[in-house]
PDB file of C-alpha atoms in Angstrom:
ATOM      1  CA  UNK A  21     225.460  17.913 -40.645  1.00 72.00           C
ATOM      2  CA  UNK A  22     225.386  16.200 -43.929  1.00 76.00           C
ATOM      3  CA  UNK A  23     227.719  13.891 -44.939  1.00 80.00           C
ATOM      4  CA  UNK A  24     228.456  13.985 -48.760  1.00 77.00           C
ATOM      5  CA  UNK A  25     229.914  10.909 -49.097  1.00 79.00           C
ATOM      6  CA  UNK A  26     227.419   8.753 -47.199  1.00 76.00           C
ATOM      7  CA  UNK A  27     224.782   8.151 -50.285  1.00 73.00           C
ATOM      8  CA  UNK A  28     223.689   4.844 -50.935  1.00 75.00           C
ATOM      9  CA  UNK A  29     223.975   3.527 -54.912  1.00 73.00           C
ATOM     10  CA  UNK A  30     222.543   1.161 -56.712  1.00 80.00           C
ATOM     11  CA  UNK A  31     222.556   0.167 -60.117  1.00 87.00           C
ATOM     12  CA  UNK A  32     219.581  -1.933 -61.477  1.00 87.00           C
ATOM     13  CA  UNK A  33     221.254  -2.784 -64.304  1.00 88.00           C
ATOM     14  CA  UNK A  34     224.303  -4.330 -63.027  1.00 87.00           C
ATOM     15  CA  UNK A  35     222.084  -5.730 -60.231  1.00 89.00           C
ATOM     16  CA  UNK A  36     220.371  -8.013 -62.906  1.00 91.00           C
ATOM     17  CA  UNK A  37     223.456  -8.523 -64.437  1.00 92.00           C
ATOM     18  CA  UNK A  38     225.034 -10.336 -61.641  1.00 92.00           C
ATOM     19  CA  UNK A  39     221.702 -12.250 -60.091  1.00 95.00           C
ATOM     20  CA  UNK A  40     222.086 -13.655 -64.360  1.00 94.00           C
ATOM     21  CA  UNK A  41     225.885 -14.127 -63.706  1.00 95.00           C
ATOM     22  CA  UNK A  42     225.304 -15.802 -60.297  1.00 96.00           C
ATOM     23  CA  UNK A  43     222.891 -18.094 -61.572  1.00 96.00           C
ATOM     24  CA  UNK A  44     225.324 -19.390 -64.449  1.00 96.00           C
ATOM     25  CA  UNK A  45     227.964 -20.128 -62.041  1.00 96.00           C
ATOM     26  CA  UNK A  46     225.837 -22.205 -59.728  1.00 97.00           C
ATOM     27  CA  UNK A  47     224.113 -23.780 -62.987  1.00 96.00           C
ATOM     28  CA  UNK A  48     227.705 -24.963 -64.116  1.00 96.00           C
ATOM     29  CA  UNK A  49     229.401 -25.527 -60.493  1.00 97.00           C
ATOM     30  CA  UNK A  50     226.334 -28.195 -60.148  1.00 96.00           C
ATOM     31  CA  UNK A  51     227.369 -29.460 -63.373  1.00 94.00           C
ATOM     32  CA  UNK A  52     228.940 -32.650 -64.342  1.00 95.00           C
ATOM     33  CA  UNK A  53     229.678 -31.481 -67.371  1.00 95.00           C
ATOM     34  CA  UNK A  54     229.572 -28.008 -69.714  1.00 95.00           C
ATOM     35  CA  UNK A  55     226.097 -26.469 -70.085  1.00 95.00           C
ATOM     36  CA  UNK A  56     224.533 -26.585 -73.636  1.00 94.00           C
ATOM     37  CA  UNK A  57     223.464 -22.981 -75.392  1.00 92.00           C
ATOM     38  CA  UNK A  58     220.010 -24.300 -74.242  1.00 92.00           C
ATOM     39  CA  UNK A  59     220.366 -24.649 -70.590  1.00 93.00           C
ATOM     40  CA  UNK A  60     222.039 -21.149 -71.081  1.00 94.00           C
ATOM     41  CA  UNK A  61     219.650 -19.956 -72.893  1.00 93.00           C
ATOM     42  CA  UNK A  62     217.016 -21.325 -70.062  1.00 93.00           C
ATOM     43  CA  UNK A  63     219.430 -20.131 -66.923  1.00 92.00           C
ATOM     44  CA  UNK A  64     219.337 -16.840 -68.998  1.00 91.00           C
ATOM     45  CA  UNK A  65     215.726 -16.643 -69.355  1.00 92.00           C
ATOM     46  CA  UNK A  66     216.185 -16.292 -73.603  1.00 90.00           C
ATOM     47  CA  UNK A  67     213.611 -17.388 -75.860  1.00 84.00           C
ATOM     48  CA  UNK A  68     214.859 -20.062 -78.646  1.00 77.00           C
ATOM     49  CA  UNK A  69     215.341 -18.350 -81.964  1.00 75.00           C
ATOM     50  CA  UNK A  70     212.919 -19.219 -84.186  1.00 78.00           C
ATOM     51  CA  UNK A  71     215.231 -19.352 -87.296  1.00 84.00           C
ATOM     52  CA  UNK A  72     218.183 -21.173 -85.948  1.00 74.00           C
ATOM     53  CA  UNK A  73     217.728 -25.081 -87.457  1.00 65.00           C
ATOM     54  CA  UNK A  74     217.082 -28.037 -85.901  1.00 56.00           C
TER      55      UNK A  74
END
């Protein structure tokens, strides 16, 4: 007999969202100090914008 509530889920999204999430928290528990918008930005997988000076 089926059981309705055995189903298996899994979001793709949110998936992503954490592995990204994970990856910040090891980034800055290895650390000595606070992680720059650019070493977010590279943890993150962002490209640098273009426009912003400097």
């Amino acid at each position: 007999m089926h059981d309705q509530f055995d189903v298996s889920l899994e979001d793709s999204d949110l998936l992503g969202e954490v592995e990204l999430t994970t990856n910040l928290i090891i980034a800055a528990s290895e650390s000595d100090d606070h992680l720059s918008e650019a070493q977010i930005d590279e943890i993150l997988g962002v490209a640098p914008d273009p426009y912003a000076g400097g």
